[in-house]
PDB file of C-alpha atoms and ligand atoms in Angstrom:
ATOM      1  CA  MET A   1      94.052 117.476 100.741  1.00 94.00           C
ATOM      2  CA  LEU A   2      95.535 117.682 104.275  1.00 98.00           C
ATOM      3  CA  LYS A   3      96.074 121.129 105.714  1.00 98.00           C
ATOM      4  CA  VAL A   4      97.568 121.696 109.156  1.00 98.00           C
ATOM      5  CA  GLU A   5      97.318 125.259 110.387  1.00 98.00           C
ATOM      6  CA  ASN A   6      99.253 126.754 113.300  1.00 98.00           C
ATOM      7  CA  LEU A   7      99.009 123.574 115.336  1.00 98.00           C
ATOM      8  CA  HIS A   8      99.917 123.691 119.033  1.00 98.00           C
ATOM      9  CA  VAL A   9      99.989 120.450 121.033  1.00 98.00           C
ATOM     10  CA  SER A  10     101.002 120.003 124.660  1.00 97.00           C
ATOM     11  CA  TYR A  11     101.508 117.132 127.058  1.00 96.00           C
ATOM     12  CA  GLY A  12     100.339 118.715 130.318  1.00 93.00           C
ATOM     13  CA  HIS A  13     102.265 121.950 130.647  1.00 93.00           C
ATOM     14  CA  ILE A  14     104.912 121.025 128.101  1.00 96.00           C
ATOM     15  CA  GLU A  15     104.266 122.397 124.645  1.00 97.00           C
ATOM     16  CA  VAL A  16     105.585 119.920 122.096  1.00 97.00           C
ATOM     17  CA  LEU A  17     104.242 121.426 118.849  1.00 98.00           C
ATOM     18  CA  LYS A  18     104.591 125.184 118.763  1.00 98.00           C
ATOM     19  CA  GLY A  19     102.436 126.329 115.888  1.00 98.00           C
ATOM     20  CA  ILE A  20     103.285 124.148 112.912  1.00 98.00           C
ATOM     21  CA  SER A  21     101.656 124.508 109.477  1.00 98.00           C
ATOM     22  CA  PHE A  22     101.999 122.292 106.425  1.00 97.00           C
ATOM     23  CA  THR A  23      99.995 120.640 103.663  1.00 97.00           C
ATOM     24  CA  VAL A  24      99.978 117.325 101.831  1.00 97.00           C
ATOM     25  CA  GLU A  25      98.393 117.433  98.393  1.00 96.00           C
ATOM     26  CA  MET A  26      96.574 114.590  96.663  1.00 93.00           C
ATOM     27  CA  GLY A  27      98.938 111.801  95.614  1.00 95.00           C
ATOM     28  CA  GLU A  28     102.019 113.491  97.037  1.00 97.00           C
ATOM     29  CA  ILE A  29     104.810 111.958  99.147  1.00 98.00           C
ATOM     30  CA  VAL A  30     105.820 114.439 101.832  1.00 98.00           C
ATOM     31  CA  ALA A  31     108.521 113.753 104.424  1.00 97.00           C
ATOM     32  CA  LEU A  32     108.683 115.110 107.952  1.00 97.00           C
ATOM     33  CA  ILE A  33     112.221 114.821 109.192  1.00 95.00           C
ATOM     34  CA  GLY A  34     113.887 115.862 112.445  1.00 93.00           C
ATOM     35  CA  GLY A  35     115.799 114.520 115.423  1.00 89.00           C
ATOM     36  CA  ASN A  36     114.683 112.594 118.489  1.00 90.00           C
ATOM     37  CA  GLY A  37     111.846 114.242 120.377  1.00 92.00           C
ATOM     38  CA  ALA A  38     111.234 116.941 117.764  1.00 95.00           C
ATOM     39  CA  GLY A  39     107.504 116.176 117.744  1.00 97.00           C
ATOM     40  CA  LYS A  40     107.103 114.047 114.611  1.00 97.00           C
ATOM     41  CA  THR A  41     105.147 111.235 116.265  1.00 96.00           C
ATOM     42  CA  THR A  42     103.017 113.815 118.065  1.00 97.00           C
ATOM     43  CA  THR A  43     102.183 115.437 114.716  1.00 98.00           C
ATOM     44  CA  LEU A  44     100.914 112.168 113.235  1.00 97.00           C
ATOM     45  CA  ALA A  45      99.000 111.258 116.401  1.00 97.00           C
ATOM     46  CA  THR A  46      97.241 114.638 116.309  1.00 98.00           C
ATOM     47  CA  VAL A  47      96.296 114.328 112.640  1.00 98.00           C
ATOM     48  CA  SER A  48      94.838 110.863 113.270  1.00 96.00           C
ATOM     49  CA  GLY A  49      92.815 112.126 116.232  1.00 96.00           C
ATOM     50  CA  LEU A  50      94.650 110.283 119.002  1.00 95.00           C
ATOM     51  CA  LEU A  51      95.706 113.611 120.508  1.00 96.00           C
ATOM     52  CA  ARG A  52      93.785 116.901 120.515  1.00 97.00           C
ATOM     53  CA  PRO A  53      95.516 120.200 119.756  1.00 97.00           C
ATOM     54  CA  ALA A  54      95.597 123.027 122.303  1.00 97.00           C
ATOM     55  CA  SER A  55      94.972 125.341 119.352  1.00 97.00           C
ATOM     56  CA  GLY A  56      95.245 125.387 115.570  1.00 98.00           C
ATOM     57  CA  LYS A  57      93.288 123.583 112.904  1.00 98.00           C
ATOM     58  CA  ILE A  58      93.479 120.456 110.792  1.00 98.00           C
ATOM     59  CA  PHE A  59      91.526 120.223 107.558  1.00 98.00           C
ATOM     60  CA  TRP A  60      91.024 117.081 105.502  1.00 98.00           C
ATOM     61  CA  LYS A  61      89.408 117.475 102.071  1.00 97.00           C
ATOM     62  CA  GLY A  62      88.234 120.903 103.215  1.00 96.00           C
ATOM     63  CA  GLU A  63      86.572 119.685 106.441  1.00 96.00           C
ATOM     64  CA  VAL A  64      87.803 120.384 109.965  1.00 97.00           C
ATOM     65  CA  ILE A  65      88.944 117.103 111.602  1.00 97.00           C
ATOM     66  CA  HIS A  66      90.808 118.100 114.760  1.00 94.00           C
ATOM     67  CA  THR A  67      87.647 117.487 116.789  1.00 94.00           C
ATOM     68  CA  THR A  68      86.590 114.361 114.882  1.00 95.00           C
ATOM     69  CA  ALA A  69      86.619 110.805 116.357  1.00 94.00           C
ATOM     70  CA  VAL A  70      89.555 108.586 115.383  1.00 94.00           C
ATOM     71  CA  GLU A  71      87.392 105.971 113.605  1.00 92.00           C
ATOM     72  CA  THR A  72      85.629 108.690 111.607  1.00 93.00           C
ATOM     73  CA  ILE A  73      89.006 110.064 110.508  1.00 95.00           C
ATOM     74  CA  VAL A  74      90.082 106.579 109.390  1.00 93.00           C
ATOM     75  CA  ALA A  75      86.816 106.089 107.526  1.00 92.00           C
ATOM     76  CA  ALA A  76      87.332 109.482 105.847  1.00 94.00           C
ATOM     77  CA  GLY A  77      90.558 108.193 104.331  1.00 95.00           C
ATOM     78  CA  ILE A  78      93.517 108.827 106.657  1.00 96.00           C
ATOM     79  CA  ALA A  79      95.416 105.686 107.729  1.00 95.00           C
ATOM     80  CA  HIS A  80      98.158 105.728 110.372  1.00 94.00           C
ATOM     81  CA  CYS A  81     100.976 103.174 110.506  1.00 93.00           C
ATOM     82  CA  PRO A  82     102.364 103.724 113.992  1.00 90.00           C
ATOM     83  CA  GLU A  83     105.984 103.629 115.125  1.00 87.00           C
ATOM     84  CA  GLY A  84     106.998 100.084 116.012  1.00 82.00           C
ATOM     85  CA  ARG A  85     104.367  98.663 113.593  1.00 80.00           C
ATOM     86  CA  ARG A  86     102.054  97.406 116.439  1.00 88.00           C
ATOM     87  CA  ILE A  87     100.884  94.334 114.590  1.00 89.00           C
ATOM     88  CA  PHE A  88      99.077  91.654 116.650  1.00 92.00           C
ATOM     89  CA  PRO A  89     101.607  88.854 117.283  1.00 91.00           C
ATOM     90  CA  GLY A  90      98.919  86.334 118.250  1.00 94.00           C
ATOM     91  CA  LEU A  91      96.851  86.842 115.099  1.00 95.00           C
ATOM     92  CA  THR A  92      97.658  85.388 111.675  1.00 95.00           C
ATOM     93  CA  VAL A  93      98.701  87.589 108.757  1.00 95.00           C
ATOM     94  CA  ARG A  94      95.159  87.430 107.342  1.00 94.00           C
ATOM     95  CA  GLU A  95      93.585  88.245 110.705  1.00 93.00           C
ATOM     96  CA  ASN A  96      95.953  91.173 111.178  1.00 94.00           C
ATOM     97  CA  LEU A  97      94.935  92.518 107.759  1.00 95.00           C
ATOM     98  CA  LEU A  98      91.251  92.140 108.576  1.00 91.00           C
ATOM     99  CA  THR A  99      91.622  94.317 111.697  1.00 89.00           C
ATOM    100  CA  GLY A 100      92.283  97.145 109.212  1.00 86.00           C
ATOM    101  CA  THR A 101      88.669  96.976 108.004  1.00 84.00           C
ATOM    102  CA  ALA A 102      87.180  97.741 111.434  1.00 75.00           C
ATOM    103  CA  SER A 103      86.542 101.411 110.691  1.00 69.00           C
ATOM    104  CA  ARG A 104      83.694 100.757 108.271  1.00 66.00           C
ATOM    105  CA  SER A 105      81.385  98.038 107.053  1.00 71.00           C
ATOM    106  CA  TYR A 106      82.452  96.338 103.860  1.00 71.00           C
ATOM    107  CA  LYS A 107      80.870  93.734 101.665  1.00 78.00           C
ATOM    108  CA  LYS A 108      82.778  90.455 101.795  1.00 78.00           C
ATOM    109  CA  SER A 109      83.717  90.804  98.098  1.00 80.00           C
ATOM    110  CA  GLU A 110      85.236  94.243  98.744  1.00 83.00           C
ATOM    111  CA  VAL A 111      87.361  92.847 101.551  1.00 87.00           C
ATOM    112  CA  GLU A 112      88.564  90.069  99.250  1.00 89.00           C
ATOM    113  CA  ASP A 113      89.431  92.664  96.560  1.00 90.00           C
ATOM    114  CA  ASP A 114      91.432  94.689  99.078  1.00 91.00           C
ATOM    115  CA  LEU A 115      93.226  91.578 100.342  1.00 93.00           C
ATOM    116  CA  ALA A 116      94.075  90.690  96.726  1.00 93.00           C
ATOM    117  CA  LEU A 117      95.621  94.165  96.227  1.00 91.00           C
ATOM    118  CA  VAL A 118      97.681  93.843  99.414  1.00 93.00           C
ATOM    119  CA  PHE A 119      98.913  90.393  98.350  1.00 94.00           C
ATOM    120  CA  GLU A 120      99.762  91.662  94.877  1.00 92.00           C
ATOM    121  CA  LEU A 121     101.888  94.391  96.412  1.00 91.00           C
ATOM    122  CA  PHE A 122     103.343  92.173  99.124  1.00 91.00           C
ATOM    123  CA  PRO A 123     103.586  88.589  97.796  1.00 92.00           C
ATOM    124  CA  ARG A 124     105.539  87.610 100.938  1.00 92.00           C
ATOM    125  CA  LEU A 125     102.420  88.248 103.017  1.00 94.00           C
ATOM    126  CA  LYS A 126     100.432  85.883 100.821  1.00 94.00           C
ATOM    127  CA  GLU A 127     103.037  83.164 101.334  1.00 94.00           C
ATOM    128  CA  ARG A 128     102.668  83.701 105.083  1.00 93.00           C
ATOM    129  CA  ILE A 129      98.912  84.222 105.191  1.00 93.00           C
ATOM    130  CA  LYS A 130      98.251  81.631 107.916  1.00 95.00           C
ATOM    131  CA  GLN A 131     101.364  82.314 109.967  1.00 92.00           C
ATOM    132  CA  GLY A 132     101.241  84.154 113.273  1.00 92.00           C
ATOM    133  CA  GLY A 133     102.322  87.800 113.254  1.00 91.00           C
ATOM    134  CA  TRP A 134     105.010  86.906 115.779  1.00 92.00           C
ATOM    135  CA  SER A 135     106.817  84.703 113.245  1.00 93.00           C
ATOM    136  CA  LEU A 136     107.417  87.470 110.669  1.00 93.00           C
ATOM    137  CA  SER A 137     110.750  89.222 110.186  1.00 92.00           C
ATOM    138  CA  GLY A 138     110.965  92.970 110.924  1.00 91.00           C
ATOM    139  CA  GLY A 139     110.602  93.849 107.236  1.00 91.00           C
ATOM    140  CA  GLU A 140     107.588  91.542 106.829  1.00 92.00           C
ATOM    141  CA  GLN A 141     105.986  93.074 109.916  1.00 93.00           C
ATOM    142  CA  GLN A 142     106.426  96.519 108.385  1.00 92.00           C
ATOM    143  CA  MET A 143     104.830  95.291 105.136  1.00 93.00           C
ATOM    144  CA  LEU A 144     101.967  93.822 107.220  1.00 95.00           C
ATOM    145  CA  ALA A 145     101.490  97.122 109.071  1.00 94.00           C
ATOM    146  CA  ILE A 146     101.277  98.939 105.718  1.00 94.00           C
ATOM    147  CA  GLY A 147      98.968  96.266 104.292  1.00 94.00           C
ATOM    148  CA  ARG A 148      96.684  96.563 107.310  1.00 94.00           C
ATOM    149  CA  ALA A 149      96.553 100.346 106.855  1.00 94.00           C
ATOM    150  CA  LEU A 150      95.596  99.853 103.181  1.00 93.00           C
ATOM    151  CA  MET A 151      92.590  97.763 104.182  1.00 93.00           C
ATOM    152  CA  SER A 152      90.773 100.942 105.255  1.00 91.00           C
ATOM    153  CA  ARG A 153      91.044 102.238 101.657  1.00 91.00           C
ATOM    154  CA  PRO A 154      92.936 105.405 102.580  1.00 95.00           C
ATOM    155  CA  ASN A 155      93.741 108.420 100.416  1.00 96.00           C
ATOM    156  CA  LEU A 156      96.542 109.368 102.782  1.00 97.00           C
ATOM    157  CA  LEU A 157      98.921 106.964 104.480  1.00 97.00           C
ATOM    158  CA  MET A 158     100.886 108.296 107.454  1.00 97.00           C
ATOM    159  CA  LEU A 159     103.976 106.235 108.168  1.00 96.00           C
ATOM    160  CA  ASP A 160     105.902 106.665 111.416  1.00 96.00           C
ATOM    161  CA  GLU A 161     109.544 105.534 111.090  1.00 95.00           C
ATOM    162  CA  PRO A 162     109.023 102.600 108.741  1.00 93.00           C
ATOM    163  CA  SER A 163     112.810 102.054 108.620  1.00 93.00           C
ATOM    164  CA  LEU A 164     113.145 101.624 112.398  1.00 91.00           C
ATOM    165  CA  GLY A 165     115.200  98.583 113.341  1.00 88.00           C
ATOM    166  CA  LEU A 166     115.491  97.230 109.787  1.00 90.00           C
ATOM    167  CA  ALA A 167     118.661  96.261 107.925  1.00 90.00           C
ATOM    168  CA  PRO A 168     119.649  98.642 105.104  1.00 91.00           C
ATOM    169  CA  ILE A 169     118.638  96.221 102.339  1.00 92.00           C
ATOM    170  CA  VAL A 170     115.233  95.704 103.941  1.00 90.00           C
ATOM    171  CA  ILE A 171     114.782  99.470 104.357  1.00 92.00           C
ATOM    172  CA  GLU A 172     115.328  99.792 100.644  1.00 93.00           C
ATOM    173  CA  GLN A 173     112.690  97.146  99.921  1.00 91.00           C
ATOM    174  CA  VAL A 174     110.167  98.885 102.187  1.00 91.00           C
ATOM    175  CA  PHE A 175     110.833 102.289 100.574  1.00 95.00           C
ATOM    176  CA  ASP A 176     110.542 100.752  97.082  1.00 94.00           C
ATOM    177  CA  LYS A 177     107.142  99.441  98.080  1.00 92.00           C
ATOM    178  CA  ILE A 178     106.043 102.853  99.348  1.00 95.00           C
ATOM    179  CA  VAL A 179     106.990 104.413  95.992  1.00 96.00           C
ATOM    180  CA  GLU A 180     105.288 101.594  94.060  1.00 94.00           C
ATOM    181  CA  LEU A 181     102.137 102.035  96.110  1.00 93.00           C
ATOM    182  CA  ASN A 182     102.134 105.789  95.523  1.00 96.00           C
ATOM    183  CA  ARG A 183     102.669 105.401  91.777  1.00 95.00           C
ATOM    184  CA  ARG A 184     100.162 102.627  91.266  1.00 91.00           C
ATOM    185  CA  THR A 185      97.317 103.853  93.429  1.00 90.00           C
ATOM    186  CA  GLY A 186      97.915 107.625  93.735  1.00 94.00           C
ATOM    187  CA  LEU A 187      97.963 107.263  97.511  1.00 96.00           C
ATOM    188  CA  GLY A 188      99.319 110.326  99.310  1.00 97.00           C
ATOM    189  CA  VAL A 189     102.017 109.586 101.892  1.00 98.00           C
ATOM    190  CA  LEU A 190     103.103 111.571 104.950  1.00 98.00           C
ATOM    191  CA  LEU A 191     106.379 109.971 105.936  1.00 97.00           C
ATOM    192  CA  VAL A 192     108.028 110.536 109.319  1.00 97.00           C
ATOM    193  CA  GLU A 193     111.634 109.375 109.252  1.00 93.00           C
ATOM    194  CA  GLN A 194     114.923 109.648 111.089  1.00 89.00           C
ATOM    195  CA  ASN A 195     116.524 108.090 108.030  1.00 91.00           C
ATOM    196  CA  SER A 196     116.508 111.490 106.323  1.00 93.00           C
ATOM    197  CA  ALA A 197     118.536 110.453 103.293  1.00 93.00           C
ATOM    198  CA  MET A 198     116.026 107.770 102.279  1.00 93.00           C
ATOM    199  CA  ALA A 199     113.040 109.983 103.089  1.00 95.00           C
ATOM    200  CA  LEU A 200     114.365 112.867 100.967  1.00 96.00           C
ATOM    201  CA  GLU A 201     115.028 110.463  98.127  1.00 95.00           C
ATOM    202  CA  ILE A 202     111.404 109.363  97.765  1.00 96.00           C
ATOM    203  CA  ALA A 203     109.533 112.477  98.882  1.00 97.00           C
ATOM    204  CA  ALA A 204     108.612 115.372  96.574  1.00 97.00           C
ATOM    205  CA  ARG A 205     108.662 117.864  99.429  1.00 97.00           C
ATOM    206  CA  ALA A 206     109.861 117.800 102.995  1.00 97.00           C
ATOM    207  CA  PHE A 207     109.648 119.671 106.292  1.00 97.00           C
ATOM    208  CA  VAL A 208     112.275 119.793 108.998  1.00 96.00           C
ATOM    209  CA  LEU A 209     110.837 119.774 112.520  1.00 97.00           C
ATOM    210  CA  GLU A 210     113.084 120.980 115.349  1.00 96.00           C
ATOM    211  CA  THR A 211     111.739 121.056 118.932  1.00 96.00           C
ATOM    212  CA  GLY A 212     108.191 121.609 117.799  1.00 97.00           C
ATOM    213  CA  THR A 213     108.836 124.195 115.075  1.00 98.00           C
ATOM    214  CA  ILE A 214     109.180 123.737 111.315  1.00 97.00           C
ATOM    215  CA  THR A 215     112.522 125.366 110.590  1.00 96.00           C
ATOM    216  CA  LEU A 216     112.953 124.449 106.919  1.00 96.00           C
ATOM    217  CA  SER A 217     110.713 123.288 104.140  1.00 97.00           C
ATOM    218  CA  GLY A 218     110.765 122.894 100.367  1.00 97.00           C
ATOM    219  CA  PRO A 219     111.353 120.434  97.553  1.00 98.00           C
ATOM    220  CA  SER A 220     113.331 117.425  98.796  1.00 97.00           C
ATOM    221  CA  ALA A 221     116.123 117.950  96.297  1.00 96.00           C
ATOM    222  CA  THR A 222     116.616 121.524  97.521  1.00 96.00           C
ATOM    223  CA  LEU A 223     116.633 120.437 101.162  1.00 96.00           C
ATOM    224  CA  ALA A 224     119.079 117.610 100.437  1.00 95.00           C
ATOM    225  CA  ASP A 225     121.502 120.242  99.094  1.00 94.00           C
ATOM    226  CA  ASP A 226     120.986 122.652 101.975  1.00 94.00           C
ATOM    227  CA  PRO A 227     124.147 122.810 104.113  1.00 93.00           C
ATOM    228  CA  ARG A 228     122.065 122.966 107.330  1.00 92.00           C
ATOM    229  CA  VAL A 229     120.240 119.777 106.412  1.00 92.00           C
ATOM    230  CA  ARG A 230     123.423 118.082 105.250  1.00 93.00           C
ATOM    231  CA  GLU A 231     125.163 118.965 108.487  1.00 91.00           C
ATOM    232  CA  ALA A 232     122.363 118.022 110.878  1.00 90.00           C
ATOM    233  CA  TYR A 233     120.598 115.151 109.131  1.00 88.00           C
ATOM    234  CA  LEU A 234     122.701 113.721 106.306  1.00 89.00           C
ATOM    235  CA  GLY A 235     125.983 113.200 108.072  1.00 82.00           C
ATOM    236  CA  GLY A 236     127.735 116.278 106.657  1.00 70.00           C
TER     237      GLY A 236
HETATM  238  P1  ATP B 301     111.087 110.134 118.218  1.00 83.43           P
HETATM  239  O1  ATP B 301     111.566 109.910 116.855  1.00 83.43           O
HETATM  240  O2  ATP B 301     112.138 110.003 119.278  1.00 83.43           O
HETATM  241  O3  ATP B 301     109.811 109.430 118.537  1.00 83.43           O
HETATM  242  P2  ATP B 301     109.537 112.493 117.692  1.00 83.43           P
HETATM  243  O4  ATP B 301     110.037 113.586 116.838  1.00 83.43           O
HETATM  244  O5  ATP B 301     108.554 111.563 117.111  1.00 83.43           O
HETATM  245  O6  ATP B 301     110.773 111.714 118.261  1.00 83.43           O
HETATM  246  P3  ATP B 301     107.627 112.860 119.792  1.00 83.43           P
HETATM  247  O7  ATP B 301     107.548 111.398 120.096  1.00 83.43           O
HETATM  248  O8  ATP B 301     106.493 113.489 119.099  1.00 83.43           O
HETATM  249  O9  ATP B 301     108.947 113.173 118.996  1.00 83.43           O
HETATM  250  O10 ATP B 301     107.903 113.595 121.158  1.00 83.43           O
HETATM  251  C1  ATP B 301     108.058 115.014 121.259  1.00 83.43           C
HETATM  252  C2  ATP B 301     108.327 115.399 122.698  1.00 83.43           C
HETATM  253  O11 ATP B 301     107.184 115.111 123.501  1.00 83.43           O
HETATM  254  C3  ATP B 301     109.487 114.667 123.326  1.00 83.43           C
HETATM  255  O12 ATP B 301     110.197 115.587 124.121  1.00 83.43           O
HETATM  256  C4  ATP B 301     108.831 113.601 124.168  1.00 83.43           C
HETATM  257  O13 ATP B 301     109.632 113.312 125.304  1.00 83.43           O
HETATM  258  C5  ATP B 301     107.559 114.287 124.586  1.00 83.43           C
HETATM  259  N1  ATP B 301     106.458 113.310 124.779  1.00 83.43           N
HETATM  260  C6  ATP B 301     106.055 112.399 123.868  1.00 83.43           C
HETATM  261  N2  ATP B 301     105.009 111.692 124.349  1.00 83.43           N
HETATM  262  C7  ATP B 301     104.749 112.185 125.589  1.00 83.43           C
HETATM  263  C8  ATP B 301     103.766 111.876 126.596  1.00 83.43           C
HETATM  264  N3  ATP B 301     102.837 110.919 126.394  1.00 83.43           N
HETATM  265  N4  ATP B 301     103.828 112.579 127.746  1.00 83.43           N
HETATM  266  C9  ATP B 301     104.729 113.552 127.926  1.00 83.43           C
HETATM  267  N5  ATP B 301     105.669 113.913 127.021  1.00 83.43           N
HETATM  268  C10 ATP B 301     105.694 113.225 125.857  1.00 83.43           C
END
């Protein structure tokens, strides 16, 4: 479904992605793990069209998208939940969710159906529907960021560090929701995480990114047993 081919991305003269290739198949959860500054956020930003590659190709459902406008990429089915959630603190929960529909024109009834699905998945958001985004806990904000991404009816959800700044119990709740969402709707997930243990637990396959190069890849269970991964990312 998503195919990234020999992708090179630079900030000015500094090359941050040095020819990475990977795929995400329909309905699959794939994790991209790696340390600080490895290029994970850059990878997601390039797939979603916020950054343009110096060279390489990105295909989505067989079509080239690395030259496509951001809103067209969203409308084609790729949703990006950025690092730090970036919800709108001054808007209510409902208003935040509605910003996720901006990429295409929906009938009112379709929007209501999508809201109903989000509230079914995240009942806490329904309870807080009229509250300002600022008043939500970190975990609720993460749920809201995911809910907002779902409003564009994606086939692929890209999540950048959903565990960031959350307590362990809340991280578990967020990850349970990601799995539930994947199982119930068949949504593909590209998960960027520094919490490698959790990411490997829910992903079918994973890639290790080190200073702009994919150094290891394979089924998550195999990677979780790999001494290099255990040493560098799973605390030995
Ligand atoms: P983190 O988890 O810390 O965000 P990451 O793996 O997501 O790490 P990126 O954010 O993609 O890494 O950053 C990769 C490299 O690119 C880092 O060395 C970073 O300092 C650099 N970088 C990121 N954004 C910019 C920018 N706008 N201008 C210049 N350099 C940047």
